[in-house]
PDB file of C-alpha atoms in Angstrom:
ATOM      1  CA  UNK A 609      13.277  16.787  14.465  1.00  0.00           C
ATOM      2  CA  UNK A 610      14.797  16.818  11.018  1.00  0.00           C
ATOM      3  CA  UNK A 611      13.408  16.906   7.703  1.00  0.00           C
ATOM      4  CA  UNK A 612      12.410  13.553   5.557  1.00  0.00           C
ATOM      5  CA  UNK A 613      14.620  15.013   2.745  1.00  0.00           C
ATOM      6  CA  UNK A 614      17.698  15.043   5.415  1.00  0.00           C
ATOM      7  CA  UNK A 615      17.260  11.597   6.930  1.00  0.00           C
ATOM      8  CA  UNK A 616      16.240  10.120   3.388  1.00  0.00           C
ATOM      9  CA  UNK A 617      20.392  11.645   2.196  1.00  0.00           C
ATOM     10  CA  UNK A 618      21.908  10.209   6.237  1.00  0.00           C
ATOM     11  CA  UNK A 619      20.665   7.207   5.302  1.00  0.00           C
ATOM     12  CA  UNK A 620      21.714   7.192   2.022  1.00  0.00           C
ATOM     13  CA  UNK A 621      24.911   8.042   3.263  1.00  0.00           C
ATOM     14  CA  UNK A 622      25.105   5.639   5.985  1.00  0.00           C
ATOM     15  CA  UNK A 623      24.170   3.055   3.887  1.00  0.00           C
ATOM     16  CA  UNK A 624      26.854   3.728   1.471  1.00  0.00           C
ATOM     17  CA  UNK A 625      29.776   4.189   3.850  1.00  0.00           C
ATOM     18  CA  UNK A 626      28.680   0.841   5.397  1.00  0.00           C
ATOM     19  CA  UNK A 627      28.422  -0.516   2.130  1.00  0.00           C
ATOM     20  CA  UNK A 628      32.287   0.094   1.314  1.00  0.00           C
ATOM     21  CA  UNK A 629      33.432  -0.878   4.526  1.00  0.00           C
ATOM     22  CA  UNK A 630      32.040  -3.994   4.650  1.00  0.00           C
ATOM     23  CA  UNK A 631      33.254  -4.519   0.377  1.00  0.00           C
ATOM     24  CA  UNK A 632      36.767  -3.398   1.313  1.00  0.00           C
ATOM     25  CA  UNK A 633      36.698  -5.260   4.447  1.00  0.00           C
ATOM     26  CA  UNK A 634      35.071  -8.465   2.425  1.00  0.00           C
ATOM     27  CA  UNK A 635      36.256 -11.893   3.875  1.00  0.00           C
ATOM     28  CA  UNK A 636      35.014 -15.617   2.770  1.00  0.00           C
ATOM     29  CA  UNK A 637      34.089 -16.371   6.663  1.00  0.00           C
ATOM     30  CA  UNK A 638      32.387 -13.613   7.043  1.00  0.00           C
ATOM     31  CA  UNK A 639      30.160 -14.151   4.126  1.00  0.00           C
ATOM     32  CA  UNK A 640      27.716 -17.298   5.640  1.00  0.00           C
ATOM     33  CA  UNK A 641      27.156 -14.246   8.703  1.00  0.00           C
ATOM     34  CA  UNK A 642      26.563 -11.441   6.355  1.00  0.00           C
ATOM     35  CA  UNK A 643      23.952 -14.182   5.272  1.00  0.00           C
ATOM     36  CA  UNK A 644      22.072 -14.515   8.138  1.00  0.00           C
ATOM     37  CA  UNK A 645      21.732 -11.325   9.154  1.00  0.00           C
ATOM     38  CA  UNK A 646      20.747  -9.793   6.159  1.00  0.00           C
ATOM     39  CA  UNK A 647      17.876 -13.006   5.850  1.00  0.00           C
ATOM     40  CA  UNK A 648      17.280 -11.824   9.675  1.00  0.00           C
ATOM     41  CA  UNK A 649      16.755  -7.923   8.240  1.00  0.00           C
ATOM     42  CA  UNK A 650      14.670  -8.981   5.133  1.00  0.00           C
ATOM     43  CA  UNK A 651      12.143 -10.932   7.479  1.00  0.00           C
ATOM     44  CA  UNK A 652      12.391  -8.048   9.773  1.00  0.00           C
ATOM     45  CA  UNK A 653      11.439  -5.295   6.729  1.00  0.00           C
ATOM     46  CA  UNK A 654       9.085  -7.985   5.389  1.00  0.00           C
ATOM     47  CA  UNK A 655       7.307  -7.787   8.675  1.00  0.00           C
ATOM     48  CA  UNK A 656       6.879  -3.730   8.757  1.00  0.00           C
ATOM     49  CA  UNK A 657       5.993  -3.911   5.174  1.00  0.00           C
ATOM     50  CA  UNK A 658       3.099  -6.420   5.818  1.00  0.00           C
ATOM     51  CA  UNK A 659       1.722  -5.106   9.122  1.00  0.00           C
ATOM     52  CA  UNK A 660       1.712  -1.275   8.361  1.00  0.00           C
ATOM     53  CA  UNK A 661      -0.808  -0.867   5.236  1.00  0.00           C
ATOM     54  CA  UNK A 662      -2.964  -3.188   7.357  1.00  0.00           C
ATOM     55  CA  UNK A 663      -2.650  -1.388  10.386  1.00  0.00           C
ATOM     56  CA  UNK A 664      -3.851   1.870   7.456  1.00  0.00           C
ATOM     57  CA  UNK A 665      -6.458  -0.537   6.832  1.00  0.00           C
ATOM     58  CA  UNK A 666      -8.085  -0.094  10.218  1.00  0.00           C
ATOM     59  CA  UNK A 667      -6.705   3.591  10.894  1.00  0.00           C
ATOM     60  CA  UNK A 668      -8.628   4.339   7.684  1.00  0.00           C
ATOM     61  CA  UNK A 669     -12.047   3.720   9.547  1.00  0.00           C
ATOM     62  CA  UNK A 670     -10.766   5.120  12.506  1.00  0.00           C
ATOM     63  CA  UNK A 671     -12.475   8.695  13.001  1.00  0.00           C
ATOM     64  CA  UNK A 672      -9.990  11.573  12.846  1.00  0.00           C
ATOM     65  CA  UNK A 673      -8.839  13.152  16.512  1.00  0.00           C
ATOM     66  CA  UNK A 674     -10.314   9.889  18.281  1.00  0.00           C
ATOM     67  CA  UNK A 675      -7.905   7.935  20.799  1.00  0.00           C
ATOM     68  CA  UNK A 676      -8.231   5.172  18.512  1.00  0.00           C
ATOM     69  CA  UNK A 677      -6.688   7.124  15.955  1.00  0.00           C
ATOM     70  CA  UNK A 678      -3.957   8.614  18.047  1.00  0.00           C
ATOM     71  CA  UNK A 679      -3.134   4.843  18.815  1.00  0.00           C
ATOM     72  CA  UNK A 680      -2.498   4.004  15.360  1.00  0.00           C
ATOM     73  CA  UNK A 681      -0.431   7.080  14.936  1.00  0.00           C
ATOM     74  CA  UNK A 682       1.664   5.935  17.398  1.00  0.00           C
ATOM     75  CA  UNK A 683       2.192   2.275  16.726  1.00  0.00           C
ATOM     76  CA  UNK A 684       2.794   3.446  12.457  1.00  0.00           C
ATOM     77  CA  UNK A 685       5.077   5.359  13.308  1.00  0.00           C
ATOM     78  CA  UNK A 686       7.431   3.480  15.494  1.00  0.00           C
ATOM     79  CA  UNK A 687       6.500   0.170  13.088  1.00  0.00           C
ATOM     80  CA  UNK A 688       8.191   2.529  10.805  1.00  0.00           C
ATOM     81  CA  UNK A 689      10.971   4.139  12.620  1.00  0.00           C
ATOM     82  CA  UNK A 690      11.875   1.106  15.014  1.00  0.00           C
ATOM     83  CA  UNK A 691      11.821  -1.392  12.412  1.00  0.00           C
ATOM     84  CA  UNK A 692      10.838  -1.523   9.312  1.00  0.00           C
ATOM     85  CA  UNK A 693      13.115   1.914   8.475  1.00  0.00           C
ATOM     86  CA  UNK A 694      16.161   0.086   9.717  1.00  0.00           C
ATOM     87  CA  UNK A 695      15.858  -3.344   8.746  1.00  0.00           C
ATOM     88  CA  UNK A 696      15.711  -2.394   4.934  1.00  0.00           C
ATOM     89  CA  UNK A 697      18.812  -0.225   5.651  1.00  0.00           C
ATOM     90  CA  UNK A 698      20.381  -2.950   7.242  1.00  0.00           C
ATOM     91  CA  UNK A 699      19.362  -5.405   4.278  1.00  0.00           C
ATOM     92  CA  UNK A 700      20.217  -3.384   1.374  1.00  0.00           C
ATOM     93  CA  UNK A 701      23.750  -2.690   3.268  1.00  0.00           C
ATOM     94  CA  UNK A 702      24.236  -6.414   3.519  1.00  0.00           C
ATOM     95  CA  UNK A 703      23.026  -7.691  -0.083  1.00  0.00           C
ATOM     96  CA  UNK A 704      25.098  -5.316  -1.294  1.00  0.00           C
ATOM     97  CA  UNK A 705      28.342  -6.868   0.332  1.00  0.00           C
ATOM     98  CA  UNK A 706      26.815 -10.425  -0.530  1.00  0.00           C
ATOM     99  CA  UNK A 707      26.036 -10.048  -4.430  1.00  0.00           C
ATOM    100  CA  UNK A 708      29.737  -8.043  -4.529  1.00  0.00           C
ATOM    101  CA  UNK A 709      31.162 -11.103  -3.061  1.00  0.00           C
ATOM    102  CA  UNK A 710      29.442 -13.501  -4.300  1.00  0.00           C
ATOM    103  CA  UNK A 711      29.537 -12.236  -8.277  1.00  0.00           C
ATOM    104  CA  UNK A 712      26.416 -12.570  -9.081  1.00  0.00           C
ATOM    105  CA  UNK A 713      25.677  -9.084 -10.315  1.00  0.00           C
ATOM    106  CA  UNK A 714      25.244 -10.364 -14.058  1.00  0.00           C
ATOM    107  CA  UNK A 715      22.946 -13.665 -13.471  1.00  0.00           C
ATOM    108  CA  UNK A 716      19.339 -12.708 -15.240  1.00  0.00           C
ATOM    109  CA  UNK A 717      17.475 -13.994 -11.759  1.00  0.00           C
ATOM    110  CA  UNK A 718      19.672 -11.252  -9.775  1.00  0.00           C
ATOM    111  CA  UNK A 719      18.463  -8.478 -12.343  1.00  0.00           C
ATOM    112  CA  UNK A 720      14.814  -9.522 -12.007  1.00  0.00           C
ATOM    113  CA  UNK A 721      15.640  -9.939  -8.022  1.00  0.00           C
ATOM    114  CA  UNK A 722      16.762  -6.696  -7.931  1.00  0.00           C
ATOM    115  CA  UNK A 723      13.986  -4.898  -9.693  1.00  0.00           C
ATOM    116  CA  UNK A 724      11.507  -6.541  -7.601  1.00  0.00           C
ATOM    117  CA  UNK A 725      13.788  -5.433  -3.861  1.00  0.00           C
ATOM    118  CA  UNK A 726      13.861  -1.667  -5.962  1.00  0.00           C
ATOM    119  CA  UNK A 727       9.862  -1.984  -6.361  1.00  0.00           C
ATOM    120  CA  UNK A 728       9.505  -2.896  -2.752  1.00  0.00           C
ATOM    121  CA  UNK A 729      11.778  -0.163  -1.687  1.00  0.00           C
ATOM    122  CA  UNK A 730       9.380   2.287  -3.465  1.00  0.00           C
ATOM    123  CA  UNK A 731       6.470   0.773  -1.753  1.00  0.00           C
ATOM    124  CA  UNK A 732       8.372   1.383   1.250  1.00  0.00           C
ATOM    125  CA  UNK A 733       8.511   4.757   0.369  1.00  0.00           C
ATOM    126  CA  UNK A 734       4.987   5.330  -0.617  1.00  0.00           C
ATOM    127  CA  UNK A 735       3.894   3.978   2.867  1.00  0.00           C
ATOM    128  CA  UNK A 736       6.713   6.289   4.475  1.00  0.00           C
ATOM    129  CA  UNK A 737       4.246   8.994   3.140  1.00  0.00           C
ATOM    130  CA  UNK A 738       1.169   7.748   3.937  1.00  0.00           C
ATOM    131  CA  UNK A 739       2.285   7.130   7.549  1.00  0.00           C
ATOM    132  CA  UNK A 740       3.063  10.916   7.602  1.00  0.00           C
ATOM    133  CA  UNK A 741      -0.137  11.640   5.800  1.00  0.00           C
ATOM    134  CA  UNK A 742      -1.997   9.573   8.955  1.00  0.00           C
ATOM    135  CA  UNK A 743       0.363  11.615  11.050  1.00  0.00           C
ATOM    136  CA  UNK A 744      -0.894  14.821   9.919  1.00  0.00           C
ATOM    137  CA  UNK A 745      -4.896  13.794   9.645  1.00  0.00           C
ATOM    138  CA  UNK A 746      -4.411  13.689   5.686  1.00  0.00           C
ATOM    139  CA  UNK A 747      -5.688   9.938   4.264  1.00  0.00           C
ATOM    140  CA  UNK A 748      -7.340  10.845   1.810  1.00  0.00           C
ATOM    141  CA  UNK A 749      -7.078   6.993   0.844  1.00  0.00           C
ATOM    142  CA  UNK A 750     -10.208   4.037   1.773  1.00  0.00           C
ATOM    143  CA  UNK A 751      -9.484   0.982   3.699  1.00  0.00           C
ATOM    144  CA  UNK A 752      -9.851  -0.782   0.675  1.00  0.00           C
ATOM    145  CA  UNK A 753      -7.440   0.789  -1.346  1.00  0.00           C
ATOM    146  CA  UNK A 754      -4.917   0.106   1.741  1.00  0.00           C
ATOM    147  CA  UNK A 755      -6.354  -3.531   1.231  1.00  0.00           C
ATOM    148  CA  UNK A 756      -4.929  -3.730  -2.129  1.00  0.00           C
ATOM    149  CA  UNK A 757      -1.818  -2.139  -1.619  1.00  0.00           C
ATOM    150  CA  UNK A 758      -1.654  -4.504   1.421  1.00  0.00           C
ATOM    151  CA  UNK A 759      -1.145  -7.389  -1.071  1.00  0.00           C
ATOM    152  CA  UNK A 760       1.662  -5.583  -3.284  1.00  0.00           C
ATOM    153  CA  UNK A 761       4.744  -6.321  -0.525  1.00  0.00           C
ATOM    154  CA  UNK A 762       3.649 -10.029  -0.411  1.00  0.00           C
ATOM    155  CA  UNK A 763       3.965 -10.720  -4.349  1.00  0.00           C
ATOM    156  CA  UNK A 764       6.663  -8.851  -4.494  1.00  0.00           C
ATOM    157  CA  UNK A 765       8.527 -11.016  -1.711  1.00  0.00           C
ATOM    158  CA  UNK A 766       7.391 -14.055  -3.245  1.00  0.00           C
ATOM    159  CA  UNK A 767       9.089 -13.549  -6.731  1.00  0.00           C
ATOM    160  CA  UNK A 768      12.181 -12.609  -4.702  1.00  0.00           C
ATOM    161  CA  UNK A 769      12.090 -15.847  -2.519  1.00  0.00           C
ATOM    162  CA  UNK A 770      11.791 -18.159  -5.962  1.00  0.00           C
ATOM    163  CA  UNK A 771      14.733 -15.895  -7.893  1.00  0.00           C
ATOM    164  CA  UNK A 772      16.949 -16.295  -4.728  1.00  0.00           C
ATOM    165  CA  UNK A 773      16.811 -20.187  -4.338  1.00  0.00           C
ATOM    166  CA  UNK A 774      15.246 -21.336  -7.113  1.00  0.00           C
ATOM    167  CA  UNK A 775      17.028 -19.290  -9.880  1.00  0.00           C
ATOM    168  CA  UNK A 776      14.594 -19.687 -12.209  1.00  0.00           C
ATOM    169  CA  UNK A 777      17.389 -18.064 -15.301  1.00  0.00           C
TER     170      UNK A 777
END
């Protein structure tokens, strides 16, 4: 198995190359796909990142070395791995190509967009850790604190959904 450090650089890598393929490759028909499957990859992330701090919720009651706990090990970590990993890969790869095609890289909604898709990455992150902190019998955190942070993906997602189609500015 390979280090976070080196699959946190292949996928920054991966994500890059893909990135300039698809800009240099960049076509008007292709655009209304690149659409859809990056909405298809958002709801996908959005998914992960709204079912795995409340799967922490319960795994944070769960007694350590139980098979209940080994269950949730299991079903974070592929949540994580299977799905959520790659679907935010696939949908930063993919607004990437559509904002460089679509010029809208200095509208004030895309900035505020933006910041809110870079907060969510880092709360992607954050429960990256804590899913290896589970991993490794290391919560230290309460159910309720994986309540609240629980509720951080969803605002997030909801300021993104009104800057994308209601472009507030």
């Amino acid at each position: 198995m390979t280090s976070p450090m080196v699959r946190a650089v292949l996928s920054l890598v991966i994500t890059a190359v893909a990135a300039g393929v698809l800009i240099i490759a960049g076509s008007d028909a292709l655009y209304p796909w690149v659409k859809a499957f990056h909405v298809i990859a958002v709801i996908a992330w959005m998914a992960g990142m709204l079912y795995l701090p409340r799967l922490f919720v319960y795994h944070a009651d769960t007694p350590v070395g139980s098979a209940q706990s080994e269950t949730f090990k299991v079903m974070e970590g592929r949540l994580l791995n299977v799905i959520t990993s790659p679907a935010m890969i696939v949908a930063w790869v993919l607004g990437i190509w559509l904002v460089w095609q679509s010029g809208y890289w200095a509208a004030p909604w895309f900035h505020a967009k933006l910041t809110c898709v870079l907060l969510l990455s880092g709360v992607h992150g954050y429960l990256s850790a804590a899913t290896r902190a589970f991993r490794e019998d290391r919560n230290t955190k309460s159910a309720r604190h994986w309540r609240i942070i629980n509720e951080i993906p969803t605002v997030l997602m909801i300021i993104i959904v009104i800057m994308v189609i209601v472009k507030p500015f």
